[in-house]
mmCIF file of C-alpha atoms and ligand atoms in Angstrom:
data_model
loop_
_atom_site.group_PDB
_atom_site.id
_atom_site.type_symbol
_atom_site.label_atom_id
_atom_site.label_comp_id
_atom_site.label_asym_id
_atom_site.label_seq_id
_atom_site.Cartn_x
_atom_site.Cartn_y
_atom_site.Cartn_z
ATOM 1 C CA MET R 1 -44.636 -14.538 1.650
ATOM 2 C CA VAL R 2 -40.678 -14.752 1.432
ATOM 3 C CA LYS R 3 -39.185 -18.421 0.596
ATOM 4 C CA ARG R 4 -35.910 -17.696 -1.751
ATOM 5 C CA ILE R 5 -33.832 -15.356 -0.406
ATOM 6 C CA ALA R 6 -30.053 -14.553 -1.765
ATOM 7 C CA VAL R 7 -27.103 -12.918 -0.535
ATOM 8 C CA LEU R 8 -24.661 -11.517 -1.641
ATOM 9 C CA THR R 9 -21.032 -9.370 -0.672
ATOM 10 C CA SER R 10 -20.244 -6.214 -2.418
ATOM 11 C CA GLY R 11 -17.459 -3.027 -2.402
ATOM 12 C CA GLY R 12 -14.608 -2.828 -0.623
ATOM 13 C CA ASP R 13 -14.569 -6.466 1.661
ATOM 14 C CA ALA R 14 -14.502 -6.027 5.703
ATOM 15 C CA PRO R 15 -13.723 -8.313 8.708
ATOM 16 C CA GLY R 16 -16.731 -9.393 9.573
ATOM 17 C CA MET R 17 -18.814 -10.170 6.283
ATOM 18 C CA ASN R 18 -18.646 -13.790 6.986
ATOM 19 C CA ALA R 19 -19.844 -13.561 10.235
ATOM 20 C CA ALA R 20 -23.324 -11.617 8.550
ATOM 21 C CA ILE R 21 -23.358 -14.270 5.679
ATOM 22 C CA ARG R 22 -23.388 -17.049 8.213
ATOM 23 C CA VAL R 23 -26.377 -15.597 10.648
ATOM 24 C CA CYS R 24 -28.064 -14.842 7.453
ATOM 25 C CA ILE R 25 -28.244 -18.084 6.272
ATOM 26 C CA ARG R 26 -28.741 -19.581 9.758
ATOM 27 C CA ALA R 27 -31.515 -17.576 10.340
ATOM 28 C CA GLY R 28 -32.939 -18.351 7.000
ATOM 29 C CA LEU R 29 -33.606 -21.566 7.529
ATOM 30 C CA TYR R 30 -34.263 -21.973 11.156
ATOM 31 C CA TYR R 31 -37.745 -19.752 9.884
ATOM 32 C CA GLY R 32 -37.955 -22.408 6.299
ATOM 33 C CA LYS R 33 -36.825 -20.352 4.124
ATOM 34 C CA GLU R 34 -34.765 -21.524 1.023
ATOM 35 C CA MET R 35 -31.008 -19.969 1.178
ATOM 36 C CA TYR R 36 -28.928 -18.934 -1.880
ATOM 37 C CA VAL R 37 -25.398 -17.267 -2.230
ATOM 38 C CA VAL R 38 -24.557 -15.060 -5.059
ATOM 39 C CA TYR R 39 -20.543 -15.283 -6.030
ATOM 40 C CA ASP R 40 -18.595 -12.052 -6.758
ATOM 41 C CA GLY R 41 -21.212 -9.250 -5.756
ATOM 42 C CA PHE R 42 -23.784 -7.738 -8.391
ATOM 43 C CA LYS R 43 -21.187 -9.098 -10.999
ATOM 44 C CA GLY R 44 -22.530 -12.555 -9.743
ATOM 45 C CA LEU R 45 -26.253 -11.636 -9.704
ATOM 46 C CA VAL R 46 -26.511 -10.535 -13.884
ATOM 47 C CA GLU R 47 -24.040 -13.605 -14.688
ATOM 48 C CA GLY R 48 -26.456 -15.654 -12.290
ATOM 49 C CA ASP R 49 -23.525 -17.261 -10.316
ATOM 50 C CA ILE R 50 -26.433 -18.365 -7.768
ATOM 51 C CA HIS R 51 -26.008 -21.024 -5.164
ATOM 52 C CA GLN R 52 -28.932 -22.727 -3.244
ATOM 53 C CA VAL R 53 -26.506 -23.651 0.322
ATOM 54 C CA THR R 54 -27.227 -25.505 3.466
ATOM 55 C CA LYS R 55 -26.531 -25.004 6.840
ATOM 56 C CA ASP R 56 -22.806 -26.951 6.167
ATOM 57 C CA PHE R 57 -21.504 -23.620 4.045
ATOM 58 C CA THR R 58 -21.472 -21.755 7.479
ATOM 59 C CA SER R 59 -19.015 -23.645 9.225
ATOM 60 C CA ASP R 60 -16.195 -22.597 10.173
ATOM 61 C CA ILE R 61 -16.369 -19.286 8.237
ATOM 62 C CA ILE R 62 -17.673 -16.886 11.549
ATOM 63 C CA ASN R 63 -13.540 -16.403 12.655
ATOM 64 C CA ARG R 64 -12.343 -15.593 8.779
ATOM 65 C CA GLY R 65 -11.541 -12.523 7.456
ATOM 66 C CA GLY R 66 -12.672 -11.388 4.077
ATOM 67 C CA THR R 67 -15.726 -12.836 2.556
ATOM 68 C CA ILE R 68 -16.017 -16.398 1.458
ATOM 69 C CA ILE R 69 -18.774 -15.432 -1.443
ATOM 70 C CA ARG R 70 -16.477 -13.011 -2.534
ATOM 71 C CA THR R 71 -17.026 -9.705 -3.320
ATOM 72 C CA SER R 72 -16.761 -6.854 -6.418
ATOM 73 C CA ARG R 73 -17.143 -3.127 -7.356
ATOM 74 C CA LEU R 74 -19.810 -3.156 -10.453
ATOM 75 C CA PRO R 75 -20.119 0.606 -12.117
ATOM 76 C CA GLU R 76 -21.876 -0.190 -14.428
ATOM 77 C CA PHE R 77 -24.533 -2.048 -12.602
ATOM 78 C CA LYS R 78 -26.673 1.542 -12.826
ATOM 79 C CA GLN R 79 -26.486 1.219 -16.911
ATOM 80 C CA PRO R 80 -30.571 -0.188 -17.193
ATOM 81 C CA GLU R 81 -29.255 -3.066 -19.319
ATOM 82 C CA VAL R 82 -26.818 -4.529 -16.735
ATOM 83 C CA LEU R 83 -29.931 -3.885 -14.065
ATOM 84 C CA ALA R 84 -32.421 -5.749 -16.021
ATOM 85 C CA LYS R 85 -30.450 -8.581 -16.748
ATOM 86 C CA ALA R 86 -29.766 -8.888 -12.648
ATOM 87 C CA VAL R 87 -33.331 -8.730 -12.659
ATOM 88 C CA GLN R 88 -33.621 -11.519 -15.155
ATOM 89 C CA GLN R 89 -31.633 -14.084 -12.679
ATOM 90 C CA ILE R 90 -33.443 -13.330 -10.475
ATOM 91 C CA HIS R 91 -36.483 -14.124 -11.502
ATOM 92 C CA ASP R 92 -35.094 -17.361 -13.162
ATOM 93 C CA TYR R 93 -34.026 -18.281 -10.024
ATOM 94 C CA GLU R 94 -37.508 -17.276 -8.228
ATOM 95 C CA ILE R 95 -35.353 -15.591 -5.736
ATOM 96 C CA ASP R 96 -37.834 -13.745 -3.366
ATOM 97 C CA ALA R 97 -35.394 -11.428 -1.815
ATOM 98 C CA VAL R 98 -32.123 -10.500 -2.068
ATOM 99 C CA ILE R 99 -29.448 -9.712 1.161
ATOM 100 C CA GLY R 100 -26.556 -6.841 0.239
ATOM 101 C CA ILE R 101 -23.710 -6.430 2.438
ATOM 102 C CA GLY R 102 -21.693 -3.616 2.098
ATOM 103 C CA GLY R 103 -21.578 0.371 2.211
ATOM 104 C CA ASP R 104 -23.345 2.851 0.360
ATOM 105 C CA GLY R 105 -22.252 1.759 -3.381
ATOM 106 C CA THR R 106 -23.809 -1.437 -1.878
ATOM 107 C CA TYR R 107 -26.592 0.546 -1.088
ATOM 108 C CA HIS R 108 -27.222 2.057 -4.482
ATOM 109 C CA GLY R 109 -27.209 -1.291 -6.200
ATOM 110 C CA LEU R 110 -29.530 -2.099 -3.839
ATOM 111 C CA LEU R 111 -32.115 0.997 -4.069
ATOM 112 C CA SER R 112 -31.745 0.071 -8.277
ATOM 113 C CA LEU R 113 -32.746 -3.157 -8.097
ATOM 114 C CA ALA R 114 -35.944 -2.348 -5.361
ATOM 115 C CA LYS R 115 -36.617 0.018 -7.981
ATOM 116 C CA ALA R 116 -36.836 -2.824 -10.932
ATOM 117 C CA GLY R 117 -39.431 -4.179 -8.460
ATOM 118 C CA VAL R 118 -36.879 -6.882 -6.441
ATOM 119 C CA ASN R 119 -37.664 -7.019 -2.718
ATOM 120 C CA VAL R 120 -33.980 -6.199 -0.942
ATOM 121 C CA ILE R 121 -32.472 -5.613 2.370
ATOM 122 C CA GLY R 122 -29.212 -3.690 2.811
ATOM 123 C CA ILE R 123 -26.724 -4.801 6.017
ATOM 124 C CA PRO R 124 -23.588 -2.099 6.687
ATOM 125 C CA GLY R 125 -20.116 -3.842 5.856
ATOM 126 C CA THR R 126 -17.191 -1.731 5.751
ATOM 127 C CA ILE R 127 -14.267 -0.814 7.423
ATOM 128 C CA ASP R 128 -14.910 2.734 6.480
ATOM 129 C CA ASN R 129 -17.535 3.398 9.549
ATOM 130 C CA ASP R 130 -19.323 5.848 6.527
ATOM 131 C CA VAL R 131 -22.974 4.613 6.112
ATOM 132 C CA ALA R 132 -24.603 7.537 8.443
ATOM 133 C CA SER R 133 -28.128 4.926 9.249
ATOM 134 C CA THR R 134 -25.765 2.823 11.600
ATOM 135 C CA ASP R 135 -23.324 3.969 14.691
ATOM 136 C CA GLU R 136 -21.056 1.656 13.082
ATOM 137 C CA THR R 137 -20.802 -0.750 10.377
ATOM 138 C CA ILE R 138 -19.192 -4.527 10.318
ATOM 139 C CA GLY R 139 -15.808 -4.653 9.658
ATOM 140 C CA PHE R 140 -14.770 -1.210 11.562
ATOM 141 C CA SER R 141 -14.025 -2.014 14.725
ATOM 142 C CA THR R 142 -11.460 -5.048 13.418
ATOM 143 C CA ALA R 143 -9.466 -2.136 11.558
ATOM 144 C CA LEU R 144 -8.968 -0.225 13.987
ATOM 145 C CA ASN R 145 -7.688 -2.788 15.743
ATOM 146 C CA THR R 146 -5.421 -3.645 13.032
ATOM 147 C CA ILE R 147 -4.349 0.626 12.972
ATOM 148 C CA CYS R 148 -3.415 0.334 16.537
ATOM 149 C CA ASP R 149 -1.380 -2.872 15.950
ATOM 150 C CA CYS R 150 -0.093 -1.297 13.140
ATOM 151 C CA VAL R 151 0.917 2.375 14.949
ATOM 152 C CA ASP R 152 2.470 0.532 18.378
ATOM 153 C CA LYS R 153 5.046 -1.509 15.667
ATOM 154 C CA ILE R 154 5.714 1.726 13.963
ATOM 155 C CA LYS R 155 6.407 3.573 17.018
ATOM 156 C CA ASP R 156 8.556 0.595 18.487
ATOM 157 C CA THR R 157 10.790 1.767 15.519
ATOM 158 C CA SER R 158 10.174 6.089 14.731
ATOM 159 C CA SER R 159 10.899 5.857 18.796
ATOM 160 C CA SER R 160 14.578 4.449 18.457
ATOM 161 C CA HIS R 161 15.288 6.461 15.473
ATOM 162 C CA GLN R 162 13.808 9.579 17.100
ATOM 163 C CA ARG R 163 11.137 9.966 14.003
ATOM 164 C CA CYS R 164 8.650 11.872 12.528
ATOM 165 C CA SER R 165 5.513 8.762 10.870
ATOM 166 C CA ILE R 166 2.955 9.992 9.113
ATOM 167 C CA ILE R 167 0.914 7.356 8.752
ATOM 168 C CA GLU R 168 -2.239 7.097 5.853
ATOM 169 C CA VAL R 169 -5.218 5.194 7.182
ATOM 170 C CA MET R 170 -8.050 4.353 5.009
ATOM 171 C CA GLY R 171 -11.698 5.611 5.560
ATOM 172 C CA ARG R 172 -12.030 6.525 1.886
ATOM 173 C CA TYR R 173 -13.899 10.524 2.417
ATOM 174 C CA CYS R 174 -14.526 9.431 6.174
ATOM 175 C CA GLY R 175 -12.329 10.502 9.018
ATOM 176 C CA ASP R 176 -13.344 7.801 11.621
ATOM 177 C CA LEU R 177 -10.728 5.184 11.343
ATOM 178 C CA ALA R 178 -7.500 8.511 11.137
ATOM 179 C CA ILE R 179 -10.102 10.091 14.289
ATOM 180 C CA PHE R 180 -10.501 6.635 16.150
ATOM 181 C CA SER R 181 -7.198 5.268 16.310
ATOM 182 C CA SER R 182 -5.600 8.797 16.603
ATOM 183 C CA ILE R 183 -7.441 8.522 19.834
ATOM 184 C CA ALA R 184 -6.195 5.147 20.936
ATOM 185 C CA GLU R 185 -2.588 5.682 19.983
ATOM 186 C CA ALA R 186 -2.210 9.091 21.550
ATOM 187 C CA ALA R 187 -1.139 10.712 17.784
ATOM 188 C CA GLU R 188 0.262 13.868 18.648
ATOM 189 C CA MET R 189 -1.327 15.184 15.171
ATOM 190 C CA THR R 190 -4.356 13.961 13.439
ATOM 191 C CA VAL R 191 -5.548 15.039 9.758
ATOM 192 C CA THR R 192 -9.338 14.447 7.994
ATOM 193 C CA TYR R 193 -11.437 16.413 6.228
ATOM 194 C CA ASP R 194 -13.464 17.316 9.403
ATOM 195 C CA HIS R 195 -10.378 17.738 11.441
ATOM 196 C CA PRO R 196 -7.874 19.725 8.729
ATOM 197 C CA VAL R 197 -5.164 21.014 10.472
ATOM 198 C CA SER R 198 -2.736 24.112 8.417
ATOM 199 C CA ASP R 199 0.438 23.677 7.005
ATOM 200 C CA ASP R 200 1.553 26.280 9.187
ATOM 201 C CA LEU R 201 -0.005 24.552 12.604
ATOM 202 C CA LEU R 202 1.963 21.511 11.929
ATOM 203 C CA PHE R 203 5.057 22.265 11.401
ATOM 204 C CA ARG R 204 5.324 24.483 14.499
ATOM 205 C CA LYS R 205 3.282 21.639 16.224
ATOM 206 C CA LEU R 206 6.322 19.498 15.138
ATOM 207 C CA ARG R 207 9.048 22.015 15.788
ATOM 208 C CA LYS R 208 7.991 22.675 19.416
ATOM 209 C CA ILE R 209 7.867 18.455 19.672
ATOM 210 C CA LYS R 210 11.430 18.163 18.404
ATOM 211 C CA SER R 211 13.007 20.888 20.393
ATOM 212 C CA GLN R 212 11.344 18.921 23.353
ATOM 213 C CA LYS R 213 13.618 15.772 22.145
ATOM 214 C CA LYS R 214 10.440 13.679 22.465
ATOM 215 C CA SER R 215 11.887 10.448 20.701
ATOM 216 C CA HIS R 216 8.881 10.190 18.563
ATOM 217 C CA ALA R 217 5.578 12.537 16.519
ATOM 218 C CA ILE R 218 2.759 10.283 15.274
ATOM 219 C CA VAL R 219 0.846 11.729 12.708
ATOM 220 C CA ILE R 220 -2.634 10.154 11.650
ATOM 221 C CA VAL R 221 -3.351 11.429 7.798
ATOM 222 C CA SER R 222 -6.958 10.162 6.598
ATOM 223 C CA GLU R 223 -6.486 8.676 2.911
ATOM 224 C CA ASN R 224 -7.464 11.009 -0.334
ATOM 225 C CA LEU R 225 -6.668 14.306 1.183
ATOM 226 C CA LEU R 226 -2.581 14.695 0.616
ATOM 227 C CA ASP R 227 -0.106 12.678 -0.545
ATOM 228 C CA VAL R 228 2.074 11.656 2.828
ATOM 229 C CA ASN R 229 5.234 10.983 0.805
ATOM 230 C CA GLU R 230 5.455 14.064 -0.298
ATOM 231 C CA PHE R 231 4.566 15.845 2.636
ATOM 232 C CA ALA R 232 7.188 13.709 5.068
ATOM 233 C CA LYS R 233 9.438 15.501 2.710
ATOM 234 C CA LYS R 234 8.033 19.092 3.195
ATOM 235 C CA ILE R 235 7.657 18.121 6.784
ATOM 236 C CA GLN R 236 11.719 17.083 6.991
ATOM 237 C CA ALA R 237 12.902 20.460 4.923
ATOM 238 C CA GLU R 238 10.237 22.909 7.374
ATOM 239 C CA THR R 239 11.266 20.751 10.681
ATOM 240 C CA GLY R 240 14.222 19.308 10.603
ATOM 241 C CA PHE R 241 11.836 16.298 11.957
ATOM 242 C CA GLU R 242 13.583 13.011 10.366
ATOM 243 C CA THR R 243 10.490 11.840 8.652
ATOM 244 C CA LYS R 244 9.067 8.693 7.132
ATOM 245 C CA ALA R 245 5.648 8.095 5.372
ATOM 246 C CA GLU R 246 3.797 4.655 6.333
ATOM 247 C CA VAL R 247 0.498 4.111 4.231
ATOM 248 C CA LEU R 248 -1.354 1.131 5.701
ATOM 249 C CA GLY R 249 -3.428 0.193 2.582
ATOM 250 C CA ARG R 250 -5.455 -3.069 1.869
ATOM 251 C CA LEU R 251 -3.770 -4.533 5.474
ATOM 252 C CA GLN R 252 -6.521 -2.859 7.189
ATOM 253 C CA ARG R 253 -8.860 -4.725 5.600
ATOM 254 C CA GLY R 254 -7.840 -8.128 6.220
ATOM 255 C CA GLY R 255 -7.399 -10.506 9.167
ATOM 256 C CA SER R 256 -10.431 -12.245 11.569
ATOM 257 C CA PRO R 257 -13.212 -10.266 12.968
ATOM 258 C CA SER R 258 -13.004 -8.719 16.062
ATOM 259 C CA ALA R 259 -15.270 -10.313 18.692
ATOM 260 C CA ALA R 260 -17.207 -7.462 18.503
ATOM 261 C CA ASP R 261 -17.831 -7.138 14.823
ATOM 262 C CA ARG R 262 -18.702 -10.774 14.617
ATOM 263 C CA ILE R 263 -21.563 -9.800 17.544
ATOM 264 C CA LEU R 264 -22.510 -6.909 15.641
ATOM 265 C CA ALA R 265 -22.257 -8.960 11.828
ATOM 266 C CA SER R 266 -24.899 -11.200 14.333
ATOM 267 C CA ARG R 267 -26.811 -9.348 15.470
ATOM 268 C CA LEU R 268 -27.865 -7.320 12.028
ATOM 269 C CA GLY R 269 -28.046 -9.885 9.785
ATOM 270 C CA SER R 270 -30.511 -11.680 12.124
ATOM 271 C CA HIS R 271 -32.395 -8.677 12.166
ATOM 272 C CA ALA R 272 -32.604 -8.569 8.032
ATOM 273 C CA ILE R 273 -33.652 -12.412 8.527
ATOM 274 C CA GLU R 274 -36.825 -10.953 10.869
ATOM 275 C CA LEU R 275 -37.218 -8.604 8.697
ATOM 276 C CA LEU R 276 -38.173 -10.417 5.410
ATOM 277 C CA ASN R 277 -39.520 -13.167 7.499
ATOM 278 C CA LYS R 278 -42.879 -10.457 7.972
ATOM 279 C CA ASP R 279 -42.160 -9.513 4.351
ATOM 280 C CA VAL R 280 -40.988 -6.462 5.408
ATOM 281 C CA PHE R 281 -38.672 -5.242 2.454
ATOM 282 C CA ASN R 282 -36.421 -2.470 1.018
ATOM 283 C CA ARG R 283 -34.917 -1.884 4.551
ATOM 284 C CA VAL R 284 -31.156 -1.391 5.753
ATOM 285 C CA VAL R 285 -30.303 -2.199 9.159
ATOM 286 C CA GLY R 286 -27.852 -0.864 11.923
ATOM 287 C CA ILE R 287 -26.939 0.029 15.274
ATOM 288 C CA LYS R 288 -28.632 3.171 16.777
ATOM 289 C CA ASP R 289 -27.412 3.681 20.566
ATOM 290 C CA ASN R 290 -26.962 -0.147 20.842
ATOM 291 C CA LYS R 291 -30.490 -0.479 19.373
ATOM 292 C CA ILE R 292 -30.617 -2.606 16.549
ATOM 293 C CA VAL R 293 -33.027 -0.771 14.395
ATOM 294 C CA ASP R 294 -33.989 -0.674 9.983
ATOM 295 C CA PHE R 295 -34.850 2.065 7.641
ATOM 296 C CA ASP R 296 -35.809 2.966 4.425
ATOM 297 C CA ILE R 297 -33.446 2.355 2.328
ATOM 298 C CA GLU R 298 -33.504 5.759 -0.061
ATOM 299 C CA GLU R 299 -34.131 7.604 3.516
ATOM 300 C CA ALA R 300 -31.389 5.677 4.837
ATOM 301 C CA LEU R 301 -29.315 6.811 1.487
ATOM 302 C CA ALA R 302 -29.728 10.800 1.979
ATOM 303 C CA MET R 303 -29.283 10.503 5.664
ATOM 304 C CA PRO R 304 -26.344 13.290 7.085
ATOM 305 C CA ARG R 305 -23.213 11.216 8.508
ATOM 306 C CA ASP R 306 -21.986 12.025 12.218
ATOM 307 C CA ILE R 307 -18.687 13.591 12.040
ATOM 308 C CA HIS R 308 -18.297 13.093 15.915
ATOM 309 C CA LYS R 309 -18.207 16.696 17.098
ATOM 310 C CA PRO R 310 -17.037 15.912 20.559
ATOM 311 C CA LEU R 311 -14.155 13.574 19.142
ATOM 312 C CA LEU R 312 -13.122 16.101 17.470
ATOM 313 C CA LYS R 313 -12.799 18.139 20.094
ATOM 314 C CA LEU R 314 -11.682 15.463 22.417
ATOM 315 C CA ILE R 315 -8.620 15.448 19.827
ATOM 316 C CA ASP R 316 -8.208 19.229 20.141
ATOM 317 C CA MET R 317 -7.894 18.560 24.014
ATOM 318 C CA LEU R 318 -5.498 15.813 23.817
ATOM 319 C CA GLN R 319 -2.911 16.619 21.207
HETATM 320 O O1 F6P P 401 -14.371 0.634 1.473
HETATM 321 C C1 F6P P 401 -13.418 0.274 1.521
HETATM 322 C C2 F6P P 401 -11.984 0.466 1.383
HETATM 323 O O2 F6P P 401 -10.832 -0.106 1.711
HETATM 324 C C3 F6P P 401 -11.619 2.098 1.439
HETATM 325 O O3 F6P P 401 -11.479 2.673 2.592
HETATM 326 C C4 F6P P 401 -10.010 2.608 0.458
HETATM 327 O O4 F6P P 401 -10.332 4.357 -0.215
HETATM 328 C C5 F6P P 401 -11.198 1.770 -0.763
HETATM 329 O O5 F6P P 401 -11.717 0.294 -0.288
HETATM 330 C C6 F6P P 401 -10.268 1.161 -1.275
HETATM 331 O O6 F6P P 401 -10.879 0.370 -2.143
HETATM 332 P P1 F6P P 401 -9.722 -1.279 -3.789
HETATM 333 O O7 F6P P 401 -9.406 -1.958 -2.558
HETATM 334 O O8 F6P P 401 -11.246 -1.545 -4.299
HETATM 335 O O9 F6P P 401 -8.989 -0.470 -4.078
#
C-alpha cells in the first residue's frame, strides 16, 4: 500500500502547477499519506532534493504563477546511470510513488521510472496543450488569456499606425495556442503546422486588406515555423503594408492562473491521489468531454493528438 508520495514539476512551467501541487498534497494528507516534494523536477530526484511537507506548505499558492517547487529540463534522464541514481534516491527516501506534473517530456521521464520499477502518475501541465491523452492541459487557459490580452494591446497601436502585426505565439509544435487565440482575437490570418498558408495567399490577402483601408491586420503564427522578423520584412516588401513582428515569448507562461486552470488542476490532481489510494499506478490523468479520465502511461504517449479539424475549418470561414 502506498504510504509516501512525492510530487515534482518538470519541463516548461505552466500557470496552475501550484494549484496541482496543492491538491496533491492536501488530498494525499486527507488519505493519511506522507507527502513529499522534489525540487527542480527530475534533477532534484537525481540529487535527492526531496522534502516532506505539511498542509502549511500549500497555503496561499493556488493563485501564484510558476511552480513553487521549481522545474528543469533534464535530457540526460534517459541515460541509464542517471536514471539509476534517481531510483536509488527514491528507495533511500522510501518513496512509494512519484507524481510528475508536466508535458510529454515529463511523461517520458515517468515512463523510464515506471520501467525501472517505480510507481508513477502523470498530470498534464503545459501551456502548449500538446498532450494527446487530455482535451486540455493545466496552463493552456491562462496562456490563451495572456495572449488575447497582448493581442488586444498590439491591436491598439497597430490600428493607430495602420500596420500589419505578425505575432508569434508558443506551443512548441502544436498550433492550439495560435488557433484558439486567432478565433478569440478575430485574427486576419493564422499560420500553424496543421494550418499552413502559402506566401502567395498571405500576400494577396494582405494586399486586399490594405486596399480596403482596414486599420490593421493581425497574423498569428506558431513558433518554430519561420523567422517572424525576416517574414515581416518580406511582407512589407511584397505588399507595401508596414509590418512589425512581435514574439510574445515566455511572458505567455507567467501570471496568476485563470479560474479554469485552478479548477482543472484541482480535479486532475485529486484524481491522481484517488488512483494512488487504490494502489493504481503508471497512469496519466486527463479530461475528456469534461470527464476526468486516466490511461496507461505508455498507451497515452502513443495516442495521436487532436488537431481540431472543425476549428481549422472555422478559421477558414472567418478569415
Ligand atoms: O513547453 C512550454 C514551452 O513554453 C514551449 O511553448 C516552448 O517551445 C518551450 O517551452 C520553451 O522552453 P524554454 O523556456 O526552456 O526555452
